mmCIF file of C-alpha atoms in Angstrom:
data_model
loop_
_atom_site.group_PDB
_atom_site.id
_atom_site.type_symbol
_atom_site.label_atom_id
_atom_site.label_comp_id
_atom_site.label_asym_id
_atom_site.label_seq_id
_atom_site.Cartn_x
_atom_site.Cartn_y
_atom_site.Cartn_z
ATOM 1 C CA MET D 1 141.851 58.437 101.893
ATOM 2 C CA ASP D 2 143.558 61.791 101.586
ATOM 3 C CA ILE D 3 144.394 62.959 105.097
ATOM 4 C CA TYR D 4 145.028 66.542 104.010
ATOM 5 C CA ASN D 5 141.545 66.871 102.478
ATOM 6 C CA GLU D 6 139.883 65.198 105.470
ATOM 7 C CA SER D 7 141.635 67.590 107.832
ATOM 8 C CA ARG D 8 140.633 70.537 105.675
ATOM 9 C CA ARG D 9 137.043 69.310 105.554
ATOM 10 C CA TYR D 10 136.941 69.036 109.363
ATOM 11 C CA ILE D 11 138.250 72.591 109.738
ATOM 12 C CA ILE D 12 135.756 73.990 107.219
ATOM 13 C CA GLN D 13 132.869 72.157 108.888
ATOM 14 C CA SER D 14 133.974 73.514 112.271
ATOM 15 C CA ILE D 15 134.020 77.073 110.962
ATOM 16 C CA VAL D 16 130.572 76.629 109.397
ATOM 17 C CA LEU D 17 129.283 75.200 112.689
ATOM 18 C CA PHE D 18 130.685 78.220 114.530
ATOM 19 C CA PHE D 19 128.925 80.635 112.183
ATOM 20 C CA LEU D 20 125.625 78.735 112.400
ATOM 21 C CA LEU D 21 125.691 78.746 116.192
ATOM 22 C CA THR D 22 126.617 82.415 116.245
ATOM 23 C CA LEU D 23 123.769 83.265 113.868
ATOM 24 C CA LEU D 24 121.334 81.323 116.062
ATOM 25 C CA GLY D 25 122.641 83.185 119.091
ATOM 26 C CA ALA D 26 122.253 86.532 117.335
ATOM 27 C CA LEU D 27 118.712 85.574 116.388
ATOM 28 C CA ALA D 28 117.934 84.640 119.988
ATOM 29 C CA MET D 29 119.422 87.926 121.181
ATOM 30 C CA THR D 30 117.207 89.840 118.748
ATOM 31 C CA LEU D 31 113.990 87.924 119.362
ATOM 32 C CA TRP D 32 114.102 87.718 123.139
ATOM 33 C CA SER D 33 116.271 90.747 124.005
ATOM 34 C CA LEU D 34 118.929 88.609 125.674
ATOM 35 C CA ASN D 35 122.466 89.671 126.487
ATOM 36 C CA LEU D 36 124.497 86.748 125.142
ATOM 37 C CA LEU D 37 127.312 88.568 123.386
ATOM 38 C CA SER D 38 130.167 87.926 125.814
ATOM 39 C CA ALA D 39 129.099 84.306 126.342
ATOM 40 C CA MET D 40 128.944 83.773 122.589
ATOM 41 C CA ILE D 41 132.375 85.326 122.049
ATOM 42 C CA VAL D 42 134.050 83.173 124.700
ATOM 43 C CA SER D 43 132.234 79.996 123.613
ATOM 44 C CA GLY D 44 132.906 80.632 119.942
ATOM 45 C CA CYS D 45 136.591 81.317 120.506
ATOM 46 C CA PHE D 46 136.849 78.156 122.583
ATOM 47 C CA ILE D 47 135.392 75.861 119.931
ATOM 48 C CA LEU D 48 137.275 77.571 117.114
ATOM 49 C CA VAL D 49 140.631 77.201 118.858
ATOM 50 C CA ILE D 50 139.985 73.607 119.899
ATOM 51 C CA ASP D 51 138.560 72.511 116.545
ATOM 52 C CA LEU D 52 141.237 74.217 114.450
ATOM 53 C CA ALA D 53 143.964 72.712 116.627
ATOM 54 C CA THR D 54 142.272 69.314 116.362
ATOM 55 C CA GLY D 55 142.189 69.526 112.568
ATOM 56 C CA TYR D 56 145.859 70.419 112.272
ATOM 57 C CA ILE D 57 147.016 67.925 114.895
ATOM 58 C CA PHE D 58 144.899 65.205 113.257
ATOM 59 C CA ARG D 59 146.717 65.856 109.975
ATOM 60 C CA TRP D 60 150.078 65.609 111.706
ATOM 61 C CA VAL D 61 149.232 62.438 113.652
ATOM 62 C CA ALA D 62 147.590 60.689 110.693
ATOM 63 C CA THR D 63 150.508 61.339 108.354
ATOM 64 C CA ARG D 64 153.356 60.588 110.760
ATOM 65 C CA HIS D 65 151.941 58.284 113.451
ATOM 66 C CA ALA D 66 148.838 56.585 112.041
ATOM 67 C CA ASP D 67 149.063 53.866 114.682
ATOM 68 C CA MET D 68 148.391 56.505 117.368
ATOM 69 C CA LEU D 69 145.018 57.659 115.961
ATOM 70 C CA PRO D 70 142.864 55.844 118.560
ATOM 71 C CA SER D 71 144.863 57.518 121.336
ATOM 72 C CA PHE D 72 144.536 60.819 119.499
ATOM 73 C CA PHE D 73 140.730 60.589 119.400
ATOM 74 C CA THR D 74 140.570 59.830 123.115
ATOM 75 C CA GLY D 75 143.110 62.484 123.998
ATOM 76 C CA VAL D 76 141.303 65.205 122.051
ATOM 77 C CA SER D 77 138.031 64.454 123.827
ATOM 78 C CA GLY D 78 139.734 64.560 127.221
ATOM 79 C CA PHE D 79 141.619 67.744 126.422
ATOM 80 C CA ARG D 80 138.433 69.398 125.150
ATOM 81 C CA PHE D 81 136.639 68.443 128.376
ATOM 82 C CA LEU D 82 139.428 69.760 130.601
ATOM 83 C CA GLY D 83 139.606 72.948 128.562
ATOM 84 C CA ALA D 84 135.852 73.428 128.948
ATOM 85 C CA LEU D 85 136.111 72.916 132.693
ATOM 86 C CA ALA D 86 138.915 75.486 132.864
ATOM 87 C CA VAL D 87 136.918 78.054 130.870
ATOM 88 C CA MET D 88 133.848 77.524 133.060
ATOM 89 C CA ALA D 89 135.954 77.767 136.236
ATOM 90 C CA VAL D 90 137.477 81.062 135.109
ATOM 91 C CA TRP D 91 134.049 82.420 134.208
ATOM 92 C CA TYR D 92 132.690 81.267 137.575
ATOM 93 C CA ALA D 93 135.510 83.007 139.424
ATOM 94 C CA THR D 94 135.277 86.275 137.520
ATOM 95 C CA SER D 95 131.580 86.861 136.870
ATOM 96 C CA ASP D 96 128.536 87.702 138.900
ATOM 97 C CA ARG D 97 125.832 85.208 139.707
ATOM 98 C CA ALA D 98 123.297 86.685 137.287
ATOM 99 C CA SER D 99 125.355 86.014 134.167
ATOM 100 C CA LEU D 100 126.683 82.650 135.333
ATOM 101 C CA MET D 101 123.759 80.475 134.253
ATOM 102 C CA THR D 102 123.402 82.311 130.952
ATOM 103 C CA PHE D 103 127.055 81.702 130.147
ATOM 104 C CA PHE D 104 126.882 78.038 131.126
ATOM 105 C CA MET D 105 123.855 77.460 128.896
ATOM 106 C CA VAL D 106 125.411 79.196 125.883
ATOM 107 C CA PHE D 107 128.739 77.465 126.452
ATOM 108 C CA LEU D 108 126.996 74.096 126.774
ATOM 109 C CA ILE D 109 125.265 74.575 123.422
ATOM 110 C CA TYR D 110 128.542 75.407 121.667
ATOM 111 C CA TYR D 111 130.395 72.607 123.463
ATOM 112 C CA MET D 112 127.787 69.932 122.733
ATOM 113 C CA ALA D 113 127.467 70.932 119.076
ATOM 114 C CA SER D 114 131.251 70.759 118.738
ATOM 115 C CA MET D 115 131.400 67.367 120.480
ATOM 116 C CA ILE D 116 128.657 65.941 118.268
ATOM 117 C CA HIS D 117 130.455 67.196 115.164
ATOM 118 C CA HIS D 118 133.754 65.775 116.408
ATOM 119 C CA SER D 119 132.238 62.385 117.242
ATOM 120 C CA ILE D 120 130.389 61.971 113.963
ATOM 121 C CA PHE D 121 133.295 63.155 111.826
ATOM 122 C CA PHE D 122 135.957 61.011 113.449
ATOM 123 C CA SER D 123 133.752 57.930 113.733
ATOM 124 C CA ARG D 124 133.361 58.071 109.956
ATOM 125 C CA ILE D 125 137.098 58.618 109.537
ATOM 126 C CA SER D 126 138.006 55.691 111.796
ATOM 127 C CA ASN D 127 135.598 53.415 109.908
ATOM 128 C CA ARG D 128 137.414 54.223 106.659
ATOM 129 C CA LEU D 129 140.899 53.542 108.047
#
């Protein structure tokens, strides 16, 4: 298994997932006249940063410390969860009550899609190792 190509494939899939979710959000904004732009920007930036970092760190861990991959998978999930909690806490502290539930729902969709992608991708990777 070529770690470089697997890492690249994860990053490309993450970017495609981001664009698909953003297109669905734009469609929802158009069809139902919703104001989701700021929630989509924050959510999209969050998953892009986390997923790109995960792809590059995975490459580094797999090439230099392959024995640490199980800890890496667990650590990434925990870090992603803590990062999501921090983003939601900041949004909660800085926004009004009306936009709070809208943001949480949009953020949850991005977060869950990213987690599902992460879980499926790395379960297949770990089965091949």
